[in-house]
Coordinates of C-alpha atoms in Angstrom, one line a residue:
M18 CA -18.3 -10.6 -9.0
L19 CA -19.4 -7.0 -9.2
S20 CA -20.4 -5.2 -6.0
P21 CA -24.0 -4.1 -6.1
R22 CA -24.5 -0.5 -7.2
T23 CA -27.5 1.5 -8.3
S24 CA -27.4 3.0 -11.8
P25 CA -29.8 4.3 -14.4
T26 CA -30.6 0.6 -15.2
R27 CA -30.2 -1.0 -11.7
D28 CA -32.0 -0.9 -8.4
I29 CA -31.2 -2.4 -5.0
V30 CA -33.4 -3.3 -2.1
S31 CA -31.7 -3.8 1.3
L32 CA -32.8 -6.9 3.2
D33 CA -30.9 -6.0 6.3
G34 CA -32.9 -5.8 9.6
L35 CA -34.4 -8.3 12.0
W36 CA -34.9 -11.9 10.7
R37 CA -36.7 -14.8 12.4
F38 CA -34.0 -17.1 14.0
A39 CA -33.8 -20.7 15.3
L40 CA -31.1 -23.3 15.9
D41 CA -31.4 -26.5 13.9
T42 CA -32.2 -28.4 17.2
R43 CA -35.3 -26.3 17.5
A44 CA -36.4 -25.6 14.0
G45 CA -37.8 -29.0 12.8
A46 CA -36.7 -31.2 10.0
D47 CA -37.5 -28.9 7.0
P48 CA -37.6 -25.4 8.4
W49 CA -37.6 -23.8 4.9
T50 CA -41.1 -25.2 4.1
S51 CA -43.0 -23.1 6.5
R52 CA -42.7 -20.1 8.8
L53 CA -40.2 -20.5 11.7
T54 CA -42.1 -20.7 14.9
S55 CA -39.3 -19.5 17.1
S56 CA -39.9 -16.2 19.0
L57 CA -36.3 -15.2 18.5
E58 CA -35.2 -12.5 16.1
A59 CA -31.6 -11.8 14.9
P60 CA -30.3 -8.7 13.3
V61 CA -28.6 -8.9 9.8
P62 CA -25.8 -8.1 9.5
A63 CA -24.4 -9.5 12.8
S64 CA -23.0 -12.7 14.3
Y65 CA -25.6 -14.5 16.4
N66 CA -23.3 -15.8 19.2
D67 CA -23.4 -12.8 21.5
L68 CA -26.9 -11.6 20.9
F69 CA -28.7 -13.9 23.3
V70 CA -28.3 -14.9 26.9
D71 CA -28.8 -18.6 26.0
A72 CA -25.5 -20.5 26.3
E73 CA -26.8 -23.2 23.9
I74 CA -26.9 -20.6 21.1
R75 CA -23.5 -19.1 21.8
D76 CA -21.9 -22.5 21.9
H77 CA -23.9 -24.1 19.1
V78 CA -22.1 -26.2 16.6
G79 CA -24.1 -26.9 13.5
V80 CA -26.8 -25.1 11.5
A81 CA -28.8 -22.0 12.5
W82 CA -31.7 -20.8 10.5
Y83 CA -32.6 -17.3 9.4
Q84 CA -35.9 -16.4 7.8
R85 CA -37.8 -13.4 6.6
D86 CA -40.5 -12.4 4.0
V87 CA -39.4 -10.4 1.0
R88 CA -41.5 -8.5 -1.5
V89 CA -40.2 -7.9 -5.0
P90 CA -40.7 -4.3 -6.2
R91 CA -43.6 -4.3 -8.6
G92 CA -41.6 -2.1 -11.0
W93 CA -39.2 -4.9 -11.7
A94 CA -41.3 -6.6 -14.4
G95 CA -39.1 -7.8 -17.2
E96 CA -35.9 -7.4 -15.1
R97 CA -33.4 -9.9 -13.9
V98 CA -33.7 -10.4 -10.1
V99 CA -30.6 -11.3 -8.1
L100 CA -30.3 -12.1 -4.4
R101 CA -26.8 -11.3 -3.1
F102 CA -25.1 -12.1 0.3
G103 CA -22.0 -10.2 1.3
S104 CA -21.0 -13.3 3.3
V105 CA -22.4 -16.2 5.4
T106 CA -20.1 -17.8 8.0
H107 CA -19.1 -20.4 7.1
A108 CA -21.5 -22.2 4.7
A109 CA -24.9 -21.4 3.5
Q110 CA -28.0 -23.0 2.0
V111 CA -30.6 -20.5 0.6
Y112 CA -34.2 -21.3 0.0
V113 CA -36.9 -19.3 -1.7
D114 CA -40.1 -20.7 -0.5
D115 CA -39.5 -24.5 -0.7
R116 CA -36.8 -24.2 -3.4
L117 CA -33.1 -24.4 -2.9
V118 CA -31.6 -21.6 -4.9
A119 CA -28.0 -21.3 -3.7
E120 CA -25.3 -23.0 -1.7
H121 CA -21.9 -21.6 -0.8
V122 CA -18.9 -22.6 1.3
G123 CA -16.6 -20.0 2.6
G124 CA -17.5 -17.5 5.3
Y125 CA -15.9 -14.2 4.0
T126 CA -16.7 -13.9 0.3
P127 CA -20.0 -13.0 -1.5
F128 CA -22.3 -15.2 -3.4
E129 CA -25.6 -14.7 -5.2
A130 CA -28.6 -16.5 -6.6
D131 CA -30.4 -15.5 -9.8
L132 CA -34.1 -15.5 -8.9
T133 CA -35.4 -14.5 -12.3
G134 CA -38.5 -16.6 -13.1
I135 CA -38.6 -17.9 -9.6
V136 CA -40.0 -14.8 -7.9
R137 CA -42.6 -12.4 -9.4
P138 CA -42.5 -8.6 -9.3
G139 CA -45.1 -7.3 -6.8
A140 CA -45.3 -10.7 -5.1
E141 CA -43.9 -11.9 -1.7
F142 CA -41.7 -14.9 -1.0
R143 CA -40.3 -16.6 2.0
L144 CA -36.5 -16.4 2.3
T145 CA -34.8 -19.0 4.5
V146 CA -31.1 -19.3 5.0
G147 CA -29.3 -22.2 6.8
V148 CA -26.0 -21.0 8.3
D149 CA -23.4 -23.7 9.1
N150 CA -20.5 -22.7 11.4
R151 CA -18.7 -26.0 11.4
L152 CA -14.9 -26.1 10.5
T153 CA -13.2 -29.3 9.4
N154 CA -9.9 -30.2 7.7
E155 CA -11.7 -29.5 4.4
T156 CA -12.6 -25.9 5.2
I157 CA -10.7 -22.6 5.2
P158 CA -10.0 -21.9 8.0
P159 CA -9.7 -25.5 9.2
G160 CA -11.0 -27.0 12.4
T161 CA -12.2 -30.2 14.1
V162 CA -15.7 -31.2 15.3
T163 CA -15.9 -33.9 18.0
T164 CA -18.8 -35.3 19.9
G165 CA -18.7 -35.2 23.7
P166 CA -19.9 -37.8 26.1
D167 CA -23.2 -35.9 26.4
G168 CA -23.8 -36.3 22.7
R169 CA -23.2 -32.6 22.0
D170 CA -20.9 -31.5 19.2
R171 CA -17.9 -29.4 20.1
Q172 CA -15.8 -27.3 17.7
S173 CA -12.0 -26.8 18.0
Y174 CA -9.8 -24.8 15.7
L175 CA -6.3 -23.6 15.4
H176 CA -6.8 -19.8 15.1
D177 CA -6.8 -17.4 18.0
F178 CA -10.1 -15.6 17.4
Y179 CA -13.6 -16.5 18.2
N180 CA -15.5 -18.6 15.6
Y181 CA -18.4 -16.1 15.2
A182 CA -21.1 -17.2 12.9
G183 CA -24.2 -15.8 11.1
I184 CA -25.1 -13.5 8.3
A185 CA -22.4 -11.0 9.0
R186 CA -22.6 -8.7 6.0
P187 CA -25.4 -7.0 4.0
V188 CA -28.0 -8.9 2.1
R189 CA -29.5 -7.2 -1.0
L190 CA -32.1 -7.9 -3.6
C191 CA -30.9 -6.4 -6.9
S192 CA -32.3 -5.8 -10.4
T193 CA -30.4 -5.7 -13.7
P194 CA -31.7 -5.7 -17.3
P195 CA -31.9 -9.1 -18.9
A196 CA -28.7 -8.3 -20.8
F197 CA -26.2 -7.0 -18.3
V198 CA -22.6 -6.1 -17.5
E199 CA -21.4 -9.1 -15.6
D200 CA -17.8 -8.2 -14.7
V201 CA -15.3 -5.4 -15.0
T202 CA -11.5 -5.6 -14.7
V203 CA -9.4 -2.4 -14.5
V204 CA -5.5 -2.4 -14.5
T205 CA -3.7 0.9 -14.3
G206 CA -0.2 2.1 -15.2
R207 CA 1.6 5.4 -15.9
D208 CA 3.3 7.0 -18.9
G209 CA 4.9 10.2 -17.7
T210 CA 2.0 12.4 -16.5
A211 CA -0.6 10.3 -18.2
G212 CA -2.5 7.3 -16.7
I213 CA -2.8 4.2 -18.8
V214 CA -5.9 2.1 -18.1
D215 CA -6.5 -1.4 -19.4
Y216 CA -10.0 -2.6 -19.1
R217 CA -12.0 -5.7 -19.8
V218 CA -15.8 -6.0 -19.7
E219 CA -17.7 -9.3 -19.5
T220 CA -21.4 -9.4 -20.4
G221 CA -24.1 -11.9 -19.5
G222 CA -27.7 -12.7 -20.0
E223 CA -29.5 -12.1 -23.3
T224 CA -26.5 -10.3 -24.9
A225 CA -26.1 -10.7 -28.7
E226 CA -24.1 -9.4 -31.5
A227 CA -26.4 -6.5 -31.7
T228 CA -25.0 -5.0 -28.5
A229 CA -22.0 -2.8 -28.0
V230 CA -19.8 -1.8 -25.1
R231 CA -18.8 1.8 -24.4
V232 CA -16.7 2.9 -21.5
R233 CA -16.1 6.4 -20.2
A234 CA -13.7 7.5 -17.5
V235 CA -15.0 10.3 -15.4
D236 CA -13.1 12.4 -12.8
E237 CA -14.4 13.3 -9.3
A238 CA -16.1 16.4 -10.8
G239 CA -18.1 14.2 -13.2
R240 CA -16.1 15.3 -16.3
T241 CA -15.4 12.7 -19.0
V242 CA -11.6 12.4 -19.3
A243 CA -11.3 9.4 -21.7
E244 CA -13.6 7.2 -23.8
A245 CA -13.3 3.9 -25.5
Y246 CA -15.4 1.3 -27.3
G247 CA -15.3 -2.5 -27.2
P248 CA -15.3 -5.2 -24.5
E249 CA -11.6 -4.7 -23.8
G250 CA -9.0 -2.1 -24.6
T251 CA -6.7 0.7 -23.4
F252 CA -7.1 4.4 -22.9
R253 CA -5.1 7.3 -21.6
I254 CA -6.0 9.9 -19.0
E255 CA -3.8 12.9 -19.6
D256 CA -2.5 14.9 -16.6
V257 CA -3.8 12.1 -14.4
T258 CA -4.3 12.5 -10.7
L259 CA -2.8 9.5 -9.0
W260 CA -4.3 7.5 -6.2
Q261 CA -1.7 7.8 -3.4
P262 CA -1.5 6.7 0.2
G263 CA -3.1 9.4 2.3
A264 CA -4.3 11.2 -0.8
A265 CA -6.9 9.1 -2.5
Y266 CA -8.3 10.1 -5.9
L267 CA -10.9 8.0 -7.6
Y268 CA -12.1 8.0 -11.2
G269 CA -15.3 6.2 -12.3
L270 CA -15.3 3.8 -15.2
V271 CA -18.8 4.1 -16.6
V272 CA -19.5 0.9 -18.5
E273 CA -22.5 1.1 -20.8
L274 CA -24.1 -1.8 -22.8
L275 CA -25.8 -0.4 -25.8
T276 CA -28.0 -1.7 -28.7
E277 CA -26.1 -1.5 -32.0
D278 CA -27.2 -1.5 -35.6
Q279 CA -25.8 -0.3 -38.9
A280 CA -26.2 3.3 -37.7
G281 CA -23.9 2.6 -34.7
P282 CA -24.5 2.6 -30.9
G283 CA -28.1 3.2 -29.9
E284 CA -30.2 2.9 -26.8
L285 CA -28.8 2.2 -23.3
V286 CA -29.3 -1.5 -22.2
D287 CA -27.3 -1.5 -19.0
S288 CA -25.0 0.8 -17.1
Y289 CA -22.5 0.1 -14.3
T290 CA -19.9 2.4 -12.8
Q291 CA -16.7 0.9 -11.4
P292 CA -14.6 3.2 -9.2
F293 CA -10.8 2.9 -9.8
G294 CA -7.6 4.7 -8.9
V295 CA -4.6 5.1 -11.1
R296 CA -1.5 3.8 -9.2
T297 CA 1.3 1.4 -9.6
V298 CA 2.8 -1.1 -7.2
E299 CA 6.2 -2.8 -7.5
V300 CA 8.8 -4.6 -5.5
R301 CA 12.3 -3.6 -6.6
G302 CA 15.2 -5.2 -4.8
T303 CA 14.5 -4.7 -1.1
R304 CA 12.1 -1.8 -1.6
F305 CA 8.3 -1.7 -1.9
L306 CA 7.2 1.0 -4.3
I307 CA 3.9 2.7 -4.8
N308 CA 3.8 5.0 -7.8
G309 CA 7.6 4.5 -8.1
E310 CA 8.3 5.9 -4.6
P311 CA 9.5 3.8 -1.6
F312 CA 6.6 3.1 0.8
Y313 CA 6.9 2.2 4.5
F314 CA 3.9 0.4 6.0
T315 CA 2.7 1.7 9.4
G316 CA -0.4 0.2 10.9
F317 CA -2.0 -2.9 12.3
G318 CA -3.3 -6.3 12.0
K319 CA -7.0 -5.9 12.7
H320 CA -10.1 -8.0 13.2
E321 CA -13.7 -7.6 12.3
D322 CA -14.7 -7.9 16.0
T323 CA -16.9 -5.6 18.1
P324 CA -19.0 -6.1 21.2
V325 CA -22.4 -7.8 20.7
R326 CA -22.1 -7.7 16.9
G327 CA -19.2 -10.1 16.7
K328 CA -18.1 -10.1 13.1
G329 CA -21.1 -8.2 11.9
H330 CA -20.3 -5.3 9.7
D331 CA -21.1 -1.9 11.3
D332 CA -20.6 1.4 9.5
A333 CA -20.2 3.3 12.8
Y334 CA -17.3 1.2 13.9
L335 CA -15.9 1.4 10.3
V336 CA -15.8 5.2 10.5
H337 CA -14.5 5.3 14.0
D338 CA -11.7 2.7 13.4
F339 CA -10.4 4.6 10.4
Q340 CA -10.5 7.8 12.5
L341 CA -8.4 6.1 15.2
M342 CA -5.9 4.7 12.6
E343 CA -5.5 8.2 11.1
W344 CA -5.0 9.6 14.7
T345 CA -2.2 7.2 15.3
G346 CA -0.6 7.9 11.9
A347 CA -1.2 4.5 10.5
N348 CA -1.2 4.3 6.7
S349 CA -2.2 0.7 6.3
F350 CA -3.6 -2.5 7.7
R351 CA -3.8 -6.3 7.0
T352 CA -7.2 -8.0 6.7
S353 CA -6.2 -10.5 9.3
H354 CA -7.2 -13.3 8.9
Y355 CA -9.8 -13.3 6.2
P356 CA -11.2 -11.0 3.5
Y357 CA -13.0 -8.0 5.2
A358 CA -16.4 -6.7 4.1
E359 CA -16.4 -4.9 0.7
E360 CA -17.6 -1.7 2.5
V361 CA -14.3 -1.6 4.3
L362 CA -12.2 -1.7 1.2
D363 CA -14.5 0.8 -0.5
F364 CA -13.8 3.1 2.5
A365 CA -10.0 2.5 2.2
D366 CA -10.2 3.4 -1.5
R367 CA -11.9 6.7 -0.7
H368 CA -9.6 7.6 2.2
G369 CA -6.1 6.5 0.9
I370 CA -5.5 3.7 3.4
V371 CA -3.2 0.9 2.0
V372 CA -4.5 -2.7 2.5
I373 CA -2.8 -6.1 2.5
D374 CA -5.6 -8.4 1.6
E375 CA -5.5 -11.9 3.2
T376 CA -7.3 -15.1 2.5
A377 CA -9.0 -17.0 5.4
A378 CA -6.2 -19.6 5.4
V379 CA -5.3 -19.3 9.1
G380 CA -4.5 -22.4 11.1
L381 CA -2.6 -24.4 8.4
N382 CA -0.1 -25.4 11.1
L383 CA -0.5 -28.4 13.3
G384 CA 2.7 -27.4 15.0
V385 CA 0.9 -24.9 17.2
M386 CA -0.6 -27.9 19.0
G387 CA 3.0 -28.6 20.2
G388 CA 3.5 -25.1 21.4
L389 CA 6.4 -22.9 20.2
T390 CA 8.7 -25.9 19.8
G391 CA 7.0 -26.3 16.4
A392 CA 6.9 -30.1 16.8
A393 CA 3.8 -31.2 15.0
P394 CA 2.1 -34.2 16.5
T395 CA 1.2 -35.1 12.9
P396 CA 2.5 -33.6 9.6
T397 CA 0.5 -30.6 8.6
F398 CA 0.5 -31.3 4.9
A399 CA -0.2 -35.0 5.1
P400 CA -3.0 -36.0 2.8
E401 CA -5.3 -36.8 5.8
N402 CA -4.7 -33.3 7.2
F403 CA -4.2 -30.3 4.9
G404 CA -2.3 -31.8 2.0
G405 CA -5.4 -33.1 0.2
V406 CA -8.7 -31.4 -0.4
T407 CA -7.7 -28.4 1.7
G408 CA -5.4 -27.1 -1.1
E409 CA -8.2 -27.2 -3.6
V410 CA -10.5 -25.3 -1.2
H411 CA -7.8 -22.8 -0.5
A412 CA -7.4 -22.2 -4.2
Q413 CA -11.2 -21.5 -4.5
H414 CA -11.0 -19.0 -1.7
L415 CA -8.1 -17.3 -3.5
R416 CA -10.1 -17.1 -6.7
E417 CA -13.1 -15.6 -4.9
L418 CA -10.9 -13.1 -3.1
I419 CA -9.1 -11.8 -6.1
E420 CA -12.2 -11.8 -8.2
R421 CA -13.9 -9.6 -5.6
D422 CA -11.1 -7.2 -4.8
K423 CA -9.0 -6.9 -8.0
N424 CA -10.2 -3.3 -8.7
H425 CA -9.5 -1.8 -5.3
P426 CA -6.5 0.7 -5.5
S427 CA -6.1 0.4 -1.8
V428 CA -5.2 -3.3 -2.1
V429 CA -1.5 -3.4 -2.8
M430 CA -0.6 -7.0 -1.9
W431 CA -2.2 -10.4 -1.6
C432 CA -1.4 -12.4 1.6
L433 CA -2.0 -16.1 0.9
A434 CA -1.9 -17.4 4.4
N435 CA -1.3 -16.5 8.0
E436 CA 1.3 -18.6 9.9
P437 CA 1.3 -21.7 7.8
A438 CA 3.7 -24.5 8.6
S439 CA 6.2 -23.2 6.0
N440 CA 9.0 -25.1 7.8
E441 CA 7.4 -28.6 7.3
D442 CA 7.8 -31.1 4.5
G443 CA 5.1 -30.6 2.0
A444 CA 4.8 -26.8 2.4
R445 CA 6.4 -26.1 -1.0
E446 CA 4.2 -28.6 -2.8
Y447 CA 1.2 -27.1 -1.1
F448 CA 2.0 -23.4 -1.9
E449 CA 3.6 -23.5 -5.3
P450 CA 0.3 -24.1 -7.1
L451 CA -1.3 -21.3 -5.1
V452 CA 1.4 -18.8 -5.9
E453 CA 1.2 -19.8 -9.6
L454 CA -2.6 -19.3 -9.4
A455 CA -2.4 -15.9 -7.7
R456 CA 0.1 -14.6 -10.3
K457 CA -2.1 -15.9 -13.1
L458 CA -5.2 -14.2 -11.7
D459 CA -3.4 -11.0 -10.9
P460 CA 0.1 -10.4 -12.2
T461 CA 0.1 -6.8 -11.0
R462 CA 0.3 -7.2 -7.2
P463 CA 3.1 -8.6 -5.1
L464 CA 2.5 -11.7 -2.9
T465 CA 3.3 -12.4 0.7
Y466 CA 2.5 -14.8 3.6
A467 CA 2.9 -14.2 7.3
A468 CA 5.6 -16.5 8.7
V469 CA 5.0 -18.2 12.1
M470 CA 7.4 -18.0 15.0
F471 CA 9.0 -21.4 14.5
A472 CA 9.6 -20.9 10.7
T473 CA 13.1 -19.5 10.6
P474 CA 15.4 -18.2 7.9
Q475 CA 17.2 -21.6 8.2
N476 CA 14.2 -23.9 7.8
D477 CA 11.5 -22.0 5.8
L478 CA 10.8 -23.7 2.6
I479 CA 8.7 -21.2 0.6
G480 CA 10.1 -17.7 1.1
D481 CA 11.7 -17.6 -2.3
L482 CA 8.2 -18.0 -3.9
F483 CA 6.9 -14.7 -2.6
D484 CA 7.8 -11.0 -3.1
V485 CA 7.7 -9.7 0.4
L486 CA 8.6 -11.5 3.6
S487 CA 6.0 -10.8 6.3
I488 CA 7.2 -12.0 9.7
N489 CA 5.2 -12.6 12.9
R490 CA 7.4 -12.5 16.0
Y491 CA 6.8 -12.3 19.7
Y492 CA 10.2 -12.2 21.3
G493 CA 9.7 -10.6 24.7
W494 CA 6.2 -12.1 25.0
Y495 CA 5.9 -15.8 24.3
L496 CA 9.8 -16.1 24.4
F497 CA 12.0 -14.2 26.8
T498 CA 8.9 -12.9 28.6
G499 CA 9.9 -9.7 30.5
D500 CA 13.5 -9.8 29.2
L501 CA 13.5 -7.2 26.5
A502 CA 17.3 -6.9 26.3
T503 CA 17.6 -10.6 25.3
A504 CA 14.6 -10.4 23.1
E505 CA 16.1 -7.5 21.2
Q506 CA 19.2 -9.5 20.3
Y507 CA 17.2 -12.5 19.1
L508 CA 14.8 -10.4 17.1
E509 CA 17.6 -8.6 15.2
E510 CA 19.5 -11.7 14.3
D511 CA 16.2 -13.4 13.2
L512 CA 15.2 -10.5 10.9
R513 CA 18.7 -10.1 9.5
G514 CA 18.7 -13.8 8.7
W515 CA 15.6 -13.5 6.6
A516 CA 17.1 -10.5 4.7
R517 CA 20.4 -12.2 4.1
R518 CA 18.9 -15.5 2.8
F519 CA 16.2 -14.1 0.5
G520 CA 17.3 -10.6 -0.4
K521 CA 13.7 -9.3 -0.4
P522 CA 11.8 -6.6 1.5
V523 CA 11.0 -7.6 5.0
M524 CA 8.2 -6.3 7.2
M525 CA 6.7 -7.2 10.6
S526 CA 3.2 -8.4 10.1
E527 CA 2.6 -9.2 13.8
Y528 CA 4.4 -8.1 17.0
G529 CA 2.7 -7.3 20.3
A530 CA 2.1 -8.0 24.0
D531 CA -1.1 -8.6 25.9
T532 CA -1.9 -5.6 28.0
Q533 CA -4.5 -5.2 30.7
P534 CA -5.7 -1.5 30.6
G535 CA -5.1 0.3 33.8
L536 CA -2.3 -2.0 35.0
H537 CA 0.9 0.1 35.6
S538 CA 4.4 -0.7 36.8
V539 CA 7.8 1.0 37.1
W540 CA 9.4 -2.4 36.2
D541 CA 9.3 -4.5 33.0
T542 CA 6.1 -6.2 34.2
P543 CA 4.2 -8.1 31.4
W544 CA 0.6 -7.2 31.0
S545 CA 1.3 -3.6 32.1
E546 CA 0.7 -0.7 29.8
E547 CA 4.3 0.4 30.2
Y548 CA 5.6 -3.0 29.2
Q549 CA 3.5 -2.9 26.0
S550 CA 5.0 0.5 25.1
D551 CA 8.6 -0.6 25.9
Y552 CA 8.1 -3.8 24.0
L553 CA 7.0 -1.9 20.9
A554 CA 9.9 0.6 21.2
M555 CA 12.4 -2.3 21.4
Y556 CA 11.0 -3.7 18.1
H557 CA 11.2 -0.3 16.5
R558 CA 14.8 0.1 17.4
V559 CA 15.5 -3.1 15.6
F560 CA 13.4 -2.2 12.6
D561 CA 15.3 1.1 12.1
R562 CA 18.6 -0.7 12.0
L563 CA 17.6 -2.9 9.0
P564 CA 17.8 -1.2 5.6
E565 CA 15.7 -4.0 4.0
F566 CA 12.8 -3.3 6.4
V567 CA 9.7 -1.9 4.8
G568 CA 6.9 -1.9 7.4
E569 CA 5.5 -2.5 10.8
H570 CA 2.0 -3.8 11.6
V571 CA 1.3 -4.0 15.3
W572 CA -0.7 -6.9 16.6
N573 CA -3.4 -5.8 17.2
F574 CA -5.4 -2.7 16.6
A575 CA -8.0 -3.5 19.3
D576 CA -8.6 -6.3 21.8
F577 CA -10.8 -9.0 20.3
Q578 CA -12.7 -12.1 21.5
T579 CA -11.2 -15.6 21.4
S580 CA -12.3 -19.0 22.5
N581 CA -12.0 -19.8 26.2
G582 CA -8.5 -20.5 27.5
I583 CA -6.4 -20.0 30.7
H584 CA -4.0 -17.7 28.8
R585 CA -6.9 -15.4 27.7
V586 CA -8.9 -13.1 30.0
D587 CA -12.0 -12.2 28.1
G588 CA -10.2 -12.5 24.8
N589 CA -6.9 -11.4 23.3
K590 CA -5.6 -8.2 24.9
K591 CA -2.8 -7.3 22.5
G592 CA -4.8 -4.3 21.1
V593 CA -3.4 -0.8 21.5
F594 CA -7.1 0.1 21.9
T595 CA -9.5 -1.8 24.1
R596 CA -12.3 -3.7 22.4
D597 CA -14.6 -0.7 22.8
R598 CA -11.8 1.5 21.3
R599 CA -10.3 3.3 24.3
P600 CA -6.6 4.0 23.8
K601 CA -3.9 2.3 25.9
T602 CA -0.6 4.0 26.6
A603 CA 0.9 2.3 23.5
A604 CA -1.5 4.1 21.2
F605 CA 0.1 7.4 22.2
S606 CA 3.6 6.0 21.7
L607 CA 2.7 4.8 18.2
R608 CA 1.2 8.2 17.4
R609 CA 4.5 9.9 18.3
R610 CA 6.4 7.5 16.1
W611 CA 4.1 7.4 13.1
R612 CA 2.6 10.9 12.7
G613 CA 4.1 12.9 9.9
L614 CA 6.1 10.0 8.3
D615 CA 4.1 10.2 5.0
G616 CA 5.1 6.6 4.1
R617 CA 8.8 7.2 4.8
K618 CA 10.9 4.9 6.9
P619 CA 11.1 6.2 10.5
G620 CA 14.3 8.3 11.1
L621 CA 13.9 10.3 7.9
A622 CA 13.1 14.0 8.1
D623 CA 12.8 16.4 5.2
G624 CA 14.5 13.9 2.9
R625 CA 17.6 13.6 5.1
R626 CA 19.1 10.2 6.1
T627 CA 19.6 8.8 9.5
G628 CA 21.5 5.7 8.4
V629 CA 18.5 3.8 6.9
D630 CA 18.6 2.9 3.2
D631 CA 15.1 3.3 1.7
G632 CA 16.3 3.8 -1.8
R633 CA 16.1 7.6 -1.7
K634 CA 18.9 10.0 -2.5
T635 CA 21.5 10.2 0.3
G636 CA 21.4 13.4 2.3
V637 CA 23.0 14.7 5.5
E638 CA 22.6 12.9 8.9
D639 CA 20.2 14.8 11.1
G640 CA 22.0 13.9 14.3
R641 CA 19.2 11.8 15.9
E642 CA 19.3 8.1 16.6
P643 CA 17.4 6.0 14.0
G644 CA 13.8 5.8 15.0
A645 CA 14.1 8.3 17.9
M646 CA 10.7 9.6 19.0
T647 CA 9.8 13.3 18.9
D648 CA 7.0 15.3 20.4
D649 CA 5.8 16.7 17.1

């Protein structure tokens, strides 16, 4: 599904702003049939949970209703009219006046409704959206709804972040010509100093044999550097400028749908420009390569989570978060634990930040209910749990993710799930079809999953299916709390076990310790800022001793909100920044470690080795301990 863009043939009207708002308990039986009488208004995009002081709204389980009036531009006569939602968490019903025009399940991918012939240019219509926040064993992510003794529904779930709900991403009314470019796929490669670009264009609407497709690649100065005809093909860009981590360069693929007769291409019917970067991604042995060069991930697991807005997209936080990542020296992040807003990936494309793009499959592990023993009270992949319909829903989420994000050069890997029960019977049967589907949809990007603490090198059942082993570990926090010496021994043996068994690149996709800002101690005191820094330093010593290790993503970039619990004080505090983005001591420690690495494994300086094999030519030892910090 193409991201909305203006062009010589396309216009966009933003529907963001304040909408009328009401819970289903207060909205009446058929709220789409008339104007909502509620006095409440909710901003779009935003989650609704933290906006109001009414606890019933924050804790609501069920449907909430949004409504506004929309006027179609009068100049859109004869045009196709499309209503597009960036996301609605977790399911949506969309009504235009009294008519149901769209339904969608899945809280983190876009959907649209074709309103052509339903609405009239120059006229106004009533737009009503029902937002359902309920999670079940047939949703991704999963959850359980129960009814309490007071008759009120309660939501429980297996993931450790708050179940924010609402219209969290932009809503737009878009126009296209009746014959239009429906989809564009771009795959890039290299031939010496030239870029090789394979493209495929799908058209829709009133297209006929009398239309032709022309594509032009333009550079950042607007110069045409290559041209081709036909709905699919290949062209070369000589002396190509590569998209590289920290040095983004984007071309534009101008796709034009033209009338065609015996004289050749004629008038412009539709135009759409798809940004793209020329780069390659490959796993070779135990190395992760971007443009043929070993790449070492430094960065974070993140969340779309900010005060008041919840998961609502906010451009100010987008810019500031990327500034803070650049300040630390981070070159990458994982979209934990769901696809982020398209605007985030567009920004990463433009600024050279590498992304591991993850589905919303978090919580496929009933073993967490038994604690870190991993003893599931009931098998995770039993048909009545996640072994039945859930797999089909997961596959649809994967299709929508790859369809949306396939053209982003910043996206270098697909993550199919976070902390699934990969050690339980049924895991392989569950994941094999998903891996096959992902490789069919996109054979160009490596695949990974984030392994839970009690999935070990000895009992994991799916690691061989994937290209990169992403490991979540909390030795020194949930295990051996306050005993970093013992934690270091267990961590190293654990990671070496993964490398020995699978012979693939290994990276740490989560490691961290909850930290209360302002708490200080001269001892190894959990929750202190010093302990968080020492904890991270211990992990880094281990990483630097493993030649197969290709990256480190700290959990988490910033503190974030969770459901209530006695082990959480106003949310998860593992961030190296507070929820309002103030740095803890660990942020400065990471800055000292990461700044100036340029994608190299820590310990390397000016191409010289410090005992770490990253696939580069062997040089002279520089005399420092692997991973030693400097004050540069």
